[in-house]
mmCIF file of C-alpha atoms in Angstrom:
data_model
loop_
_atom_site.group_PDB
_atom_site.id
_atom_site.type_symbol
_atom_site.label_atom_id
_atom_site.label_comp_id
_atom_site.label_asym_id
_atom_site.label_seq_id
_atom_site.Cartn_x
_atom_site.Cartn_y
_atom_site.Cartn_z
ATOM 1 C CA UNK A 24 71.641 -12.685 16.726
ATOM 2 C CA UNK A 25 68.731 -12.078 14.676
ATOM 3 C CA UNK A 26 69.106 -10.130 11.094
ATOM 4 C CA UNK A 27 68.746 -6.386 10.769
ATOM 5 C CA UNK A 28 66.713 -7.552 7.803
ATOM 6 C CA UNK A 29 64.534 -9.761 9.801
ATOM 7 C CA UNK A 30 63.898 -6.947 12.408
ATOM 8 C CA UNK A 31 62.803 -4.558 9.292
ATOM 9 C CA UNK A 32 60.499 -7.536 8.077
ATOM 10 C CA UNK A 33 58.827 -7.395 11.624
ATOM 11 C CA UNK A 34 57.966 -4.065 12.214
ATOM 12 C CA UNK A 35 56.432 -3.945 8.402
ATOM 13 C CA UNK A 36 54.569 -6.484 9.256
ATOM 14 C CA UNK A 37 53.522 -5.266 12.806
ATOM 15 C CA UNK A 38 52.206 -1.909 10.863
ATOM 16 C CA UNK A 39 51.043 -3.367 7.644
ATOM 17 C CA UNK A 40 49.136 -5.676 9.671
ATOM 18 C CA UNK A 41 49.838 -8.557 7.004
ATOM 19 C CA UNK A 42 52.270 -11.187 5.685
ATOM 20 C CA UNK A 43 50.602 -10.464 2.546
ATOM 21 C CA UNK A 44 50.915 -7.097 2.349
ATOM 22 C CA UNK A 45 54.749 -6.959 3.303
ATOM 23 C CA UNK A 46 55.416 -9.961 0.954
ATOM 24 C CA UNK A 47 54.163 -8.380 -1.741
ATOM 25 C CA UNK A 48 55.960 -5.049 -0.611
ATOM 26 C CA UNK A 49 59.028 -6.849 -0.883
ATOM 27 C CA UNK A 50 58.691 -9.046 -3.462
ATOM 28 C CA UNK A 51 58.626 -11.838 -1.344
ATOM 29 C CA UNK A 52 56.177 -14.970 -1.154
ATOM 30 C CA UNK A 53 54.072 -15.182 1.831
ATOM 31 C CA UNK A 54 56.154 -18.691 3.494
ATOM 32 C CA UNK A 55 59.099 -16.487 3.160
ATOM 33 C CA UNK A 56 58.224 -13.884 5.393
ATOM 34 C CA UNK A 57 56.195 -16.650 7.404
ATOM 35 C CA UNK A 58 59.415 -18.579 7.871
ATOM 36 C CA UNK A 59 61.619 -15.077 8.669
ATOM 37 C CA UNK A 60 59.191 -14.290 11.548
ATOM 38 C CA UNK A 61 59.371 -17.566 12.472
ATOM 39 C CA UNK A 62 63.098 -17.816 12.497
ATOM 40 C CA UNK A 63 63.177 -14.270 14.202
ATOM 41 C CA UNK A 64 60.893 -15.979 17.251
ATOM 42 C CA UNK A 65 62.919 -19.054 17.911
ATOM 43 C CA UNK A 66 66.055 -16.898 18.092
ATOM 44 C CA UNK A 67 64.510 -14.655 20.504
ATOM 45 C CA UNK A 68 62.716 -17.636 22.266
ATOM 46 C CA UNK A 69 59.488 -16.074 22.009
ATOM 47 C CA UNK A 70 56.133 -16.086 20.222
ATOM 48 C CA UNK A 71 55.703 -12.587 19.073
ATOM 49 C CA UNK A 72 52.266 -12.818 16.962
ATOM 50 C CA UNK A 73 49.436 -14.521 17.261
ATOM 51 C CA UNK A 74 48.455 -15.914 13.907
ATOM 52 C CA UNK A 75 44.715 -16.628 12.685
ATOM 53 C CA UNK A 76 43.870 -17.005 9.073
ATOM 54 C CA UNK A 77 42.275 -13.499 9.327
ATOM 55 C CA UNK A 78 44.441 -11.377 11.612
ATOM 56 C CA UNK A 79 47.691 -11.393 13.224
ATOM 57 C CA UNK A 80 47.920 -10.061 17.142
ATOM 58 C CA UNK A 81 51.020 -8.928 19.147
ATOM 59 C CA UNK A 82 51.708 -10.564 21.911
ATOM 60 C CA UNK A 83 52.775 -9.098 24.974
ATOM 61 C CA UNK A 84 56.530 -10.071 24.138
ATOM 62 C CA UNK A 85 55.551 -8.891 20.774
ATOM 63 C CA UNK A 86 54.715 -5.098 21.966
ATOM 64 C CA UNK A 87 57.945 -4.836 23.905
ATOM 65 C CA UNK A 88 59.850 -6.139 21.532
ATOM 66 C CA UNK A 89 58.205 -4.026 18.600
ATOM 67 C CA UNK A 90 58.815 -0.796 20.880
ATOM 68 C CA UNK A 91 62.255 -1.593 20.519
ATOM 69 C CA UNK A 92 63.047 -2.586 17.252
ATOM 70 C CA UNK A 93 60.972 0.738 16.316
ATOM 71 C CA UNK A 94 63.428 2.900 18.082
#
C-alpha cells in the first residue's frame, strides 16, 4: 500500500510541476523524490508521469489517479 507521504509527494509534484521544485520544498534531493514517485508507480503498477528533461506530463492513469489522491 503506497505511503500517505508518497501520495502528498505526488500531488506537489503534479501542481508544482517539478521534482525540483518539491525537492527543494521539502528539503529533499531531486533522486529522492525521483525514486518516491518511482516507488509509488511500481506499487500501483502504473506509469503516472511522463518524464522529459524539461517537463513532466500526466498520464492518463496519472489524471485519475491525481483526481483521487486530491480528494
Amino acid at each position: 500500500m503506497a505511503s500517505t507521504d508518497d501520495l502528498i509527494l505526488f500531488a506537489q509534484v503534479v501542481e508544482a510541476g517539478s521534482f525540483s521544485k518539491v525537492a527543494e520544498q521539502n528539503s529533499l534531493t531531486n533522486s529522492v523524490v525521483s525514486k518516491r514517485i518511482g516507488r509509488l508507480e511500481e506499487e500501483l503498477g502504473v506509469q503516472l508521469l511522463y518524464r522529459t528533461t524539461r517537463s513532466l506530463t500526466l498520464t492518463e492513469a496519472g489524471e485519475r489517479y491525481f483526481e483521487t489522491v486530491r480528494h
